Structures are given as structure tokens and as C-alpha cells.
Short mmCIF file of the C-alpha atoms (twelve columns), coordinates in Angstrom:
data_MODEL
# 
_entry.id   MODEL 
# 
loop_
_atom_site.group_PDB 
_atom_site.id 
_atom_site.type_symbol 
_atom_site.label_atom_id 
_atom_site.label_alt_id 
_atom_site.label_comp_id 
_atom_site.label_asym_id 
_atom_site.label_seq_id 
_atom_site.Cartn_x 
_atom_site.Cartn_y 
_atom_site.Cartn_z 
_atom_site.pdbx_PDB_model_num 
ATOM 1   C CA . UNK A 1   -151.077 34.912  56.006 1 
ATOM 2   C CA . UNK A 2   -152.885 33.187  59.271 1 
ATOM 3   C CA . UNK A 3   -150.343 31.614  61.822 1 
ATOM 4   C CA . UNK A 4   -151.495 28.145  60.891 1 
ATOM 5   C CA . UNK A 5   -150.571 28.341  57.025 1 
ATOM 6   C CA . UNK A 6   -147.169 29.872  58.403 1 
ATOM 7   C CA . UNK A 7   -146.067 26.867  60.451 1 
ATOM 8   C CA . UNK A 8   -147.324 24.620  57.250 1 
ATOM 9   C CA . UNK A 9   -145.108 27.171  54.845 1 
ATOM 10  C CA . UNK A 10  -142.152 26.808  57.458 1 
ATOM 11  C CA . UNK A 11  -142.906 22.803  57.648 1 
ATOM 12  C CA . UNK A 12  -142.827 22.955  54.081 1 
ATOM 13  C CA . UNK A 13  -139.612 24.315  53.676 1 
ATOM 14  C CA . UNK A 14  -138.138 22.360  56.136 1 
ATOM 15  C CA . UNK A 15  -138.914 19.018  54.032 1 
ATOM 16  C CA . UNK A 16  -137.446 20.625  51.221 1 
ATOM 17  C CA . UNK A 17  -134.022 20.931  52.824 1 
ATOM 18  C CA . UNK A 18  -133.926 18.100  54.340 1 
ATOM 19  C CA . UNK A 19  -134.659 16.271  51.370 1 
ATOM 20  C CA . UNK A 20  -131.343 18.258  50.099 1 
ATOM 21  C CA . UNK A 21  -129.451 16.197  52.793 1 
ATOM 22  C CA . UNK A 22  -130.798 13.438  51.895 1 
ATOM 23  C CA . UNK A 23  -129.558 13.639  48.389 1 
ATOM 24  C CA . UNK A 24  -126.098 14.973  50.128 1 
ATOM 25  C CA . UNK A 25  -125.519 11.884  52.064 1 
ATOM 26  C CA . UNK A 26  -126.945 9.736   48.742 1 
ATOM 27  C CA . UNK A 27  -124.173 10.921  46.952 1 
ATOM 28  C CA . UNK A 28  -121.799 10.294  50.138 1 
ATOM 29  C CA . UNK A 29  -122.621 6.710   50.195 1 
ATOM 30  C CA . UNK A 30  -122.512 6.450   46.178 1 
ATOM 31  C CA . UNK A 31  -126.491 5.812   46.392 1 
ATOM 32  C CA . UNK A 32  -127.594 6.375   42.547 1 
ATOM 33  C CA . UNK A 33  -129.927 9.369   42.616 1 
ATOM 34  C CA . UNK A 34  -131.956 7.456   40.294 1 
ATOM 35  C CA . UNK A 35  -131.869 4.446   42.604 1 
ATOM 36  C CA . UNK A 36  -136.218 4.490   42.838 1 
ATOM 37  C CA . UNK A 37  -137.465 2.273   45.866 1 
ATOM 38  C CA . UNK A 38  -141.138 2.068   47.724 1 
ATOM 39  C CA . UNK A 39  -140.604 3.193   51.389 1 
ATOM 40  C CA . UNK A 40  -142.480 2.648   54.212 1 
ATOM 41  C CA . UNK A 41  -142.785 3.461   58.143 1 
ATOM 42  C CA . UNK A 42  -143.965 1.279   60.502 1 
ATOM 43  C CA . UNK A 43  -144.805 2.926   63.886 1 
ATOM 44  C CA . UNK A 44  -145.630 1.423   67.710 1 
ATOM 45  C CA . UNK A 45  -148.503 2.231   68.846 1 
ATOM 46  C CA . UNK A 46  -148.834 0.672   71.411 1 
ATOM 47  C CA . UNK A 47  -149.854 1.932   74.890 1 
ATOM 48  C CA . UNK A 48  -146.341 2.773   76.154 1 
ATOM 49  C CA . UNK A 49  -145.902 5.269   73.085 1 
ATOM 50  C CA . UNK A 50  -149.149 7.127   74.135 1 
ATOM 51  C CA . UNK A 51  -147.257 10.412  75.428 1 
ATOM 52  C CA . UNK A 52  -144.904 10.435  72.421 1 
ATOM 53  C CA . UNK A 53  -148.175 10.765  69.792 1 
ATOM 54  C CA . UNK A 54  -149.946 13.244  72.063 1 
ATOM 55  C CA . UNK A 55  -147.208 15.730  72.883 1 
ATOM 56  C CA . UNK A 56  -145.849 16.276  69.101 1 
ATOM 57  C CA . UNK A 57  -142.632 14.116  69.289 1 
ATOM 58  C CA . UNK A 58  -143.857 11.588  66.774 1 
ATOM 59  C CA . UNK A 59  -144.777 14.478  64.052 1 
ATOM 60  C CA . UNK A 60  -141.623 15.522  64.391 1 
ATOM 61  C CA . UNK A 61  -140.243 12.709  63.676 1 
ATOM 62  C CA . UNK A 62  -142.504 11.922  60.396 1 
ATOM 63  C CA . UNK A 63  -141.653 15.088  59.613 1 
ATOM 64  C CA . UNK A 64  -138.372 14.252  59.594 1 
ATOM 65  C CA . UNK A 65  -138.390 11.177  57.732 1 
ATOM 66  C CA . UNK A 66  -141.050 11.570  54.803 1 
ATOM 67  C CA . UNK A 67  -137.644 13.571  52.888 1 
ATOM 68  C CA . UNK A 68  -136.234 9.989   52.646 1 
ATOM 69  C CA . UNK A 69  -139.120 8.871   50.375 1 
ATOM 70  C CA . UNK A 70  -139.291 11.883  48.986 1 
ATOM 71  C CA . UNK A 71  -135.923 10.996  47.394 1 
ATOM 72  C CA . UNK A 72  -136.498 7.693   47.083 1 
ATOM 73  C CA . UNK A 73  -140.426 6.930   46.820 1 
ATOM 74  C CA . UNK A 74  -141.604 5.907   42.925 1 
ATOM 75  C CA . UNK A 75  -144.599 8.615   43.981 1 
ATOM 76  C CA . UNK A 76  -142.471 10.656  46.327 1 
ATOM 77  C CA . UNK A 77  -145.233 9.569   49.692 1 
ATOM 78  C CA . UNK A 78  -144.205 7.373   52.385 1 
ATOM 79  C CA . UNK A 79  -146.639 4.308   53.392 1 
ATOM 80  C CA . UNK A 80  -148.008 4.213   57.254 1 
ATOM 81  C CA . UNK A 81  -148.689 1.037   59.294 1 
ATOM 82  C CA . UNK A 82  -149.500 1.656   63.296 1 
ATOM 83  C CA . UNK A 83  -149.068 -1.216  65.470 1 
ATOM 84  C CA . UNK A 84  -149.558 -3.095  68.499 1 
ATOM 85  C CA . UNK A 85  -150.931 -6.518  69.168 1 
ATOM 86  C CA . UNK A 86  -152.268 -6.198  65.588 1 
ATOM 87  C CA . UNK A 87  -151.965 -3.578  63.232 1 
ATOM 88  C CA . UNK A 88  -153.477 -0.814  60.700 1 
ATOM 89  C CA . UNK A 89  -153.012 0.784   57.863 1 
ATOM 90  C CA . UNK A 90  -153.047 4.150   57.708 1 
ATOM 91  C CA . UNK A 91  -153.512 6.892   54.715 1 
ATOM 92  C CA . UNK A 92  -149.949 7.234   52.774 1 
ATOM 93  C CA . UNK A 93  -148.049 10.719  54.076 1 
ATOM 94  C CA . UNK A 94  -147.355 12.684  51.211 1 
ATOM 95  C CA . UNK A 95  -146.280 16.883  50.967 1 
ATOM 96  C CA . UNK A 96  -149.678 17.659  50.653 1 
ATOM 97  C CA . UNK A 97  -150.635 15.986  53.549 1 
ATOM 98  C CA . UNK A 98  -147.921 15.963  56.591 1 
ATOM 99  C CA . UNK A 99  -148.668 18.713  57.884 1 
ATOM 100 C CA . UNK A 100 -150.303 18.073  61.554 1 
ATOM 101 C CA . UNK A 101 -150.731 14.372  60.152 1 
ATOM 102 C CA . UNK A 102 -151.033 12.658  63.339 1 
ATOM 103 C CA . UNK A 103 -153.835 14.545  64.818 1 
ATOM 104 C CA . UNK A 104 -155.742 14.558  62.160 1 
ATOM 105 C CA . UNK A 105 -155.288 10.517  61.151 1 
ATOM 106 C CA . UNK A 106 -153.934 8.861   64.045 1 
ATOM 107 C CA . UNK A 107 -156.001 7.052   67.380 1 
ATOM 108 C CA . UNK A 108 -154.405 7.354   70.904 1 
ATOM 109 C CA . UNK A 109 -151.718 4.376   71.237 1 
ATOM 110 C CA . UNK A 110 -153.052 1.422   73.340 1 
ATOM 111 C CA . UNK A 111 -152.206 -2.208  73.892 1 
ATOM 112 C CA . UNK A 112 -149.436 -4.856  73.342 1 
ATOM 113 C CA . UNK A 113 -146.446 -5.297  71.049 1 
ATOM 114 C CA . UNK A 114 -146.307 -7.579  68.019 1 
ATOM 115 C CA . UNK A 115 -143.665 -7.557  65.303 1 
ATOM 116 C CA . UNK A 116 -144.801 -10.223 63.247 1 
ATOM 117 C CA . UNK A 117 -148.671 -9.415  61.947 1 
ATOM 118 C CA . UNK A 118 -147.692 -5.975  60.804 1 
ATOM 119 C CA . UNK A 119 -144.521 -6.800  58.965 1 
ATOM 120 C CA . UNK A 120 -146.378 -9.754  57.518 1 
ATOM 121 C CA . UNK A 121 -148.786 -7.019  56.447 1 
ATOM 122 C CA . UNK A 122 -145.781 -5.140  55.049 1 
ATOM 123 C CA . UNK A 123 -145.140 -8.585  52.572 1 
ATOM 124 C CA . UNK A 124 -148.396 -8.954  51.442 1 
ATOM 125 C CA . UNK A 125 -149.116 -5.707  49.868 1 
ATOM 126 C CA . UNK A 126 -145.364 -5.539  48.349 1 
ATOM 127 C CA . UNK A 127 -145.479 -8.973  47.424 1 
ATOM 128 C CA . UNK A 128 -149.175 -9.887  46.902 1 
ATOM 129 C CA . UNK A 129 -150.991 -6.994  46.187 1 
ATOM 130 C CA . UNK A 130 -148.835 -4.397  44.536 1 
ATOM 131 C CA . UNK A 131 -145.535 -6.592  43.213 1 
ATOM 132 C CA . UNK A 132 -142.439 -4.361  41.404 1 
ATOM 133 C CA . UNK A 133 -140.010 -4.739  40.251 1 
ATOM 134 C CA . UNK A 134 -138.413 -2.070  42.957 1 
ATOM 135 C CA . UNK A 135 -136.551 -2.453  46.240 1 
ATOM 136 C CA . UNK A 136 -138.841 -1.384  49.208 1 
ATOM 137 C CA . UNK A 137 -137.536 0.116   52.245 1 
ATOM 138 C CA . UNK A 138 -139.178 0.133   55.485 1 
ATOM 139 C CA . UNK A 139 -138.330 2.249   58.902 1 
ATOM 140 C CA . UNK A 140 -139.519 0.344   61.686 1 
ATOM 141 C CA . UNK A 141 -140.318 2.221   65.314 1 
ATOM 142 C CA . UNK A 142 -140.867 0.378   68.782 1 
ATOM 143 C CA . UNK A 143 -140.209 0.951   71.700 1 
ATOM 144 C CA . UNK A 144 -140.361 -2.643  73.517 1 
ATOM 145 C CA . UNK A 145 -139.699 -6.082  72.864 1 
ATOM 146 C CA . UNK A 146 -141.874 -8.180  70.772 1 
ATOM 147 C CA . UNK A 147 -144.288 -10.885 72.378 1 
ATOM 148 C CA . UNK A 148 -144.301 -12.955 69.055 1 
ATOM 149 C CA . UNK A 149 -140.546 -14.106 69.025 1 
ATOM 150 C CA . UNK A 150 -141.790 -17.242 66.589 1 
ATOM 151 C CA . UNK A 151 -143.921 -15.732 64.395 1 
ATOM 152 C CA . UNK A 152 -142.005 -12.962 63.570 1 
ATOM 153 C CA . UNK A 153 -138.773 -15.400 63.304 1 
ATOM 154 C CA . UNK A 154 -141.454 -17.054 60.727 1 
ATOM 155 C CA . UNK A 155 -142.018 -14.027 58.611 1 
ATOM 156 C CA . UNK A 156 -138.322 -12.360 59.208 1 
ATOM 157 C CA . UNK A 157 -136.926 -15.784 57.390 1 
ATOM 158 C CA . UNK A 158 -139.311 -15.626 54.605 1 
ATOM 159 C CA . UNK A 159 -139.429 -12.209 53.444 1 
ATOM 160 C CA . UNK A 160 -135.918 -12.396 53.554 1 
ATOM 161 C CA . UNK A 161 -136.583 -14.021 49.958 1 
ATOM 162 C CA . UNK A 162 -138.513 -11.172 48.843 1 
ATOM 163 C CA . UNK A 163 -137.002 -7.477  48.190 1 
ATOM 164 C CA . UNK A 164 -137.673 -6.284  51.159 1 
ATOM 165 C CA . UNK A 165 -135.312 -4.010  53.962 1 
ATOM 166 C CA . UNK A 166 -136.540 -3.316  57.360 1 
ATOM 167 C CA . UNK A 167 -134.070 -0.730  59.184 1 
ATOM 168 C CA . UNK A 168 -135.338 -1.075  62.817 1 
ATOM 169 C CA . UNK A 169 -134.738 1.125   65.614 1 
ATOM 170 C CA . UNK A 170 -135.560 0.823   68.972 1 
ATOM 171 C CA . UNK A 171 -136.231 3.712   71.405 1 
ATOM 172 C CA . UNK A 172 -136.070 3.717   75.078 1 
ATOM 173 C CA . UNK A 173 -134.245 1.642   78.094 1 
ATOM 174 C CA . UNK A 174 -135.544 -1.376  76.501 1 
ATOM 175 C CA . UNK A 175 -132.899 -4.347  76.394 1 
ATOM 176 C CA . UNK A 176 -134.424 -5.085  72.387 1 
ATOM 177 C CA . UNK A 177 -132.119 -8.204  72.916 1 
ATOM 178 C CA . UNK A 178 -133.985 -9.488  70.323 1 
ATOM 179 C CA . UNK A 179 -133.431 -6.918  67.719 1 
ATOM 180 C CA . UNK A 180 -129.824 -6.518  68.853 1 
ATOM 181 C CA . UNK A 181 -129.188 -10.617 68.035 1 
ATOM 182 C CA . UNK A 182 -131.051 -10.851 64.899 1 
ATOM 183 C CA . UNK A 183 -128.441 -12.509 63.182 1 
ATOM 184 C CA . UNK A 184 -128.747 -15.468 65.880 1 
ATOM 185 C CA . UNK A 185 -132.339 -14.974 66.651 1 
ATOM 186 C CA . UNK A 186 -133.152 -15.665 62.765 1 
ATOM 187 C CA . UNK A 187 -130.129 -17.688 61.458 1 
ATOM 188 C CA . UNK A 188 -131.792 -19.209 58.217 1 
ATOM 189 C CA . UNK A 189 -132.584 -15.973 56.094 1 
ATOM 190 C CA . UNK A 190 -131.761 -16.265 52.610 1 
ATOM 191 C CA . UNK A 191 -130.247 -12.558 52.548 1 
ATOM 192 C CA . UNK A 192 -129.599 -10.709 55.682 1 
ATOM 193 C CA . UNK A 193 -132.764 -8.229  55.094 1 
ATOM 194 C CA . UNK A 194 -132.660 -5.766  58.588 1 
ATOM 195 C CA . UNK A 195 -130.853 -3.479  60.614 1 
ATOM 196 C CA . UNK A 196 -130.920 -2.268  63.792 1 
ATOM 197 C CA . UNK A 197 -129.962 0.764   65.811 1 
ATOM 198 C CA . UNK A 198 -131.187 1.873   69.523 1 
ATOM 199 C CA . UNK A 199 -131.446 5.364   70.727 1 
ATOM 200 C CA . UNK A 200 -132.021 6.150   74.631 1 
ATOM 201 C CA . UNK A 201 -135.376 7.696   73.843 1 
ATOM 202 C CA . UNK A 202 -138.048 8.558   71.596 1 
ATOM 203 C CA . UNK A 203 -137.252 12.374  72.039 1 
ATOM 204 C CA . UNK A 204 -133.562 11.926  71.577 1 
ATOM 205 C CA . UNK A 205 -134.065 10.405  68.141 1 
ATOM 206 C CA . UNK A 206 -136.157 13.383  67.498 1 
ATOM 207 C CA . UNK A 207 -133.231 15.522  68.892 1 
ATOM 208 C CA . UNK A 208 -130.530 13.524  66.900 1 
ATOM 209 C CA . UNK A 209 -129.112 15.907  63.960 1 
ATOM 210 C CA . UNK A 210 -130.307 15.156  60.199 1 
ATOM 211 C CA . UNK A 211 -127.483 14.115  58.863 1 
ATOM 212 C CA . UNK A 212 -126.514 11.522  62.193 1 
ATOM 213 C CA . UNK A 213 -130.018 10.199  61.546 1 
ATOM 214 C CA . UNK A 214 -130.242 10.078  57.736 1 
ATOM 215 C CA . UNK A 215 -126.484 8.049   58.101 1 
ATOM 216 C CA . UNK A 216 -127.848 5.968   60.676 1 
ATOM 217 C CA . UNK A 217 -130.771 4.976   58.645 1 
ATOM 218 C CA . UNK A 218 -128.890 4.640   55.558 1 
ATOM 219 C CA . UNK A 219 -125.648 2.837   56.861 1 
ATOM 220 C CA . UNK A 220 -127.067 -1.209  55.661 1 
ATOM 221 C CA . UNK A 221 -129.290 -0.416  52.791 1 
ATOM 222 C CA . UNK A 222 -126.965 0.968   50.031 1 
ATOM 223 C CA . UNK A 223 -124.893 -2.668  50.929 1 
ATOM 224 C CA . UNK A 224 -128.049 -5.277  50.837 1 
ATOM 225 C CA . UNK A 225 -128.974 -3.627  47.432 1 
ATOM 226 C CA . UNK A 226 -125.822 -4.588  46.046 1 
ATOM 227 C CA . UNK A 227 -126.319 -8.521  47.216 1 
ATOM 228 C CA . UNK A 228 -126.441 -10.098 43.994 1 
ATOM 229 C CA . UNK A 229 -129.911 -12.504 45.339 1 
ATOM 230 C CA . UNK A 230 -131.332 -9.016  45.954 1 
ATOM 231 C CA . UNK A 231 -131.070 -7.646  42.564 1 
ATOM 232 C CA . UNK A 232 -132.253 -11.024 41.355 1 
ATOM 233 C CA . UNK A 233 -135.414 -10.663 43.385 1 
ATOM 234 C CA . UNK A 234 -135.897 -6.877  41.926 1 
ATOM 235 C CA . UNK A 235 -136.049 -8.333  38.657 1 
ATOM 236 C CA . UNK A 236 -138.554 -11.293 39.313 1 
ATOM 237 C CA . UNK A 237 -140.731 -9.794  41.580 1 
ATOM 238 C CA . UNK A 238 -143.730 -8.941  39.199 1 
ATOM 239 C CA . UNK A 239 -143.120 -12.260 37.159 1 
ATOM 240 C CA . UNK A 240 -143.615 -14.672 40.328 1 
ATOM 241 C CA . UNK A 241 -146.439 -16.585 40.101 1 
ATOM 242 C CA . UNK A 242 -148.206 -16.974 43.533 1 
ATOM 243 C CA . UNK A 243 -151.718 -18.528 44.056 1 
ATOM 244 C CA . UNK A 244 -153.727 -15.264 45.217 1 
ATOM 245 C CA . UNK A 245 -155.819 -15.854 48.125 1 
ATOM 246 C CA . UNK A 246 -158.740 -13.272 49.444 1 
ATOM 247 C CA . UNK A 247 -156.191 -12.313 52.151 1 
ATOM 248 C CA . UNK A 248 -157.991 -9.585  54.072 1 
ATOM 249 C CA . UNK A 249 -161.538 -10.971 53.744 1 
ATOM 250 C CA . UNK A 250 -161.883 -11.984 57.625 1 
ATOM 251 C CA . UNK A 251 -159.854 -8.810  58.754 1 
ATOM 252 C CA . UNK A 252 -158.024 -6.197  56.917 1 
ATOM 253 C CA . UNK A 253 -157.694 -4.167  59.851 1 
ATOM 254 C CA . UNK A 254 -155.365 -6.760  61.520 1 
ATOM 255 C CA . UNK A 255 -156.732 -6.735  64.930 1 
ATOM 256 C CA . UNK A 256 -156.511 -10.330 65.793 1 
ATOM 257 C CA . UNK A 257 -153.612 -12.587 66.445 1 
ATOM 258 C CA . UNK A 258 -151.978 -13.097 63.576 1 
ATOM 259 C CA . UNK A 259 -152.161 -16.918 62.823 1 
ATOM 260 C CA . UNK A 260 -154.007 -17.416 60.292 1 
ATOM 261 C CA . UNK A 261 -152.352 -14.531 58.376 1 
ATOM 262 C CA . UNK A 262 -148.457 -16.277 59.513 1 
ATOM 263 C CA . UNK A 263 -150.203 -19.608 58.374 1 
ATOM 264 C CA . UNK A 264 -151.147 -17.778 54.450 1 
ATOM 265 C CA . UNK A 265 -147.822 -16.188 54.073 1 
ATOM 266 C CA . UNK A 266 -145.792 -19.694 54.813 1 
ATOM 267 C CA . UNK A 267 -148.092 -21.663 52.164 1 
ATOM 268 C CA . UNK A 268 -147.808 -18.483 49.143 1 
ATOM 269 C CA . UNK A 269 -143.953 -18.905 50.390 1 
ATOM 270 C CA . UNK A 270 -144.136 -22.526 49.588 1 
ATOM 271 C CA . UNK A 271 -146.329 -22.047 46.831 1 
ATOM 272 C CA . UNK A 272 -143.082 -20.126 45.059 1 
ATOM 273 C CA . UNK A 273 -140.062 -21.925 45.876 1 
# 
């Protein structure tokens, strides 16, 4: 056996045992093992986070979160958005496909940071295009502060109606005082729907032991699927009736501001409630 299919047999078996402590801490924090969600990550890339994609840290740390939807995921992949002042979606990481993911998938990082048109992006395809009835959880990476405080106030308030967890963490010697005051920043959310953690850098969450991460990552979740508005949300969320738009048709890939797309997700919103 070459070198390169040993490193992909050792990746390999890595997954596999972290996905064992996965299940471990599951059954720590009395998560049902049958407890089936859609998970997601959500990753800056914007020009700061250039070294972290080139030098290996960031397929580490995909590596070291894809076990999560492995125990979770209805299909056992996790979904990939990039982002910076807009966003993109990226192929879904699976087992089959992890291994060296980022060179072979992702561009070089480059430009601004923008919460709200990728996590707007996020809603759509849970809500619009692909609605479940299933919890979705999404990891969300950055390592600056947002320069769309309103519009992602906008769409933080009203996905907080829809099923929908974003566990945030911040990386760096960023302040993230917005992130850190969500709870004042976005006051009016129907169910608290995020969490947030900061680590000093990008390489010491990479560093951080499995099971300090997996409990970090897990420590809101387990208690905003138990909000009774949540489960109610589970069970509705493929019997809404929304009027469907053609969405993407003037840019799937994201790349502009993020108005127009803000300005669609308010009137669907509206269109519901």
C-alpha cells in the first residue's frame, strides 16, 4: 500500500473513533442516539483565514468535525458553505470524500466578512428548498466581526422561527462583541436559536482535545431541542405553505450584497406567519 492510501486508511480510522466519542458524549448529555438532524458547517473564508486553508489547519479541523454528522446526519455527510462578503456552496463532505478535501474543492480565502447572506443561504435550502421535518444543526467558523450587523440581526430573528441551530465559534484576538451579546444584539427571536464560544486561535481549536471540543459544541443544542416551539417547528416544517420564488435565478453563487436575498427571506417570513 502507497503512502497516500495510508494517510487516507489512518484518516479513515481516525473518523471512526471519533465518531465513537461522539456517541460517548451523546449518551453523556442524554442525546437520543436516534435523535437524526441535517448538519452543516459554515466556514470564513475570507482573506484573513488564507494561511489557515493553505497550511492544513482547516482539514484538520473538518476532519475533526464531519464524526458529528456522521452521528447525527439523516445521510451521515456534512453540508459546506465558504464565506466572505458573499458566499458559496460547496460539494457535501462525506467518508468517501474528506480525505485532502480542501485542496481538492476549496479556492484561496479572499475578501470581507458577512454573516448574514450565507446564513440566509443556510434558511433557504432548509426551509425552501429541502423542508423536514428534522432539526438542522449548523457549526459556524469566523474569525472577525461581521460588517452586516442589520442584516444578519434581520435573518438571526427570523430563522429563529424555523428549526434551525447555529453553534458559532469565533477564532482569534477578535473582540466578536457581537457574537458574545447576541442575546442583546438580537432581542426579538422567537426561540433563542445560537451559541457561541471563542478560542484564542484557529490552531488552538485544532489543538483542543475531542472530547473538550465535541462538549463545547454540544453544550446548547441537546437544551434548544427540548424547547417545546422547537419541536413544534420539527413537526410543521414540510407542511408550511410558503409562496416559492426562483430564489437563485440572478445569483446562486451569492457573490453580491445580499439585499435582495434579506429582502425575499423577510416577505416568505411574512408570507407564513
Amino acid at each position: 500500500m502507497d503512502r497516500l492510501n495510508l494517510e487516507k486508511q489512518a484518516a479513515e480510522n481516525e473518523l471512526d473513533l471519533r465518531k465513537k466519542a461522539v456517541q460517548k458524549l451523546c449518551l453523556e448529555k442524554k442525546i437520543s442516539q436516534n435523535e437524526t438532524a441535517r448538519v452543516a458547517l459554515v466556514l470564513d473564508a475570507s482573506g484573513s483565514m488564507y494561511d489557515s486553508y493553505s497550511n492544513g489547519t482547516m482539514q484538520s479541523i473538518i476532519n475533526r468535525l464531519l464524526p458529528i454528522a456522521m452521528n447525527f446526519d439523516d445521510n451521515g455527510e456534512m453540508e459546506l458553505w465558504t464565506f466572505n462578503h458573499g458566499f458559496k456552496r460547496q460539494t457535501t463532505i462525506n467518508k468517501k470524500n474528506f480525505f485532502r478535501y480542501v485542496k481538492s474543492n476549496l479556492d484561496a480565502p479572499c475578501g470581507g466578512t458577512c454573516y448574514g447572506p450565507v446564513m440566509n443561504d443556510v434558511g433557504m435550502k432548509y426551509i425552501q428548498e429541502e423542508p423536514a421535518n428534522l432539526p438542522n444543526f449548523v457549526i459556524f467558523i469566523t474569525d472577525g466581526e461581521n460588517n452586516d450587523v442589520r442584516d444578519t440581526n434581520k435573518v438571526i430573528q427570523n430563522l429563529s422561527r424555523y428549526p434551525i441551530f447555529f453553534q458559532f465559534i469565533g477564532v482569534g484576538d477578535t473582540n466578536f462583541s457581537y457574537l458574545r451579546d447576541l442575546d442583546e444584539n438580537v432581542p426579538d427571536r422567537y426561540v433563542d436559536n445560537a451559541n457561541f464560544f471563542a478560542i484564542p486561535s484557529i490552531d488552538a481549536l485544532n489543538k483542543m482535545n475531542d472530547e473538550e471540543l465535541y462538549s463545547k459544541l454540544l453544550k446548547e443544542y441537546p437544551t434548544w431541542l427540548e424547547y417545546k416551539e422547537v419541536k413544534e417547528m420539527i413537526k410543521k416544517q414540510t407542511s408550511r405553505k410558503t409562496k416559492y420564488k426562483n430564489y437563485y435565478k440572478h445569483n446562486k453563487s451569492g457573490s453580491g450584497s445580499g439585499s435582495s436575498i434579506l429582502g425575499d427571506v423577510l416577505e416568505i417570513v411574512s408570507d407564513i406567519f
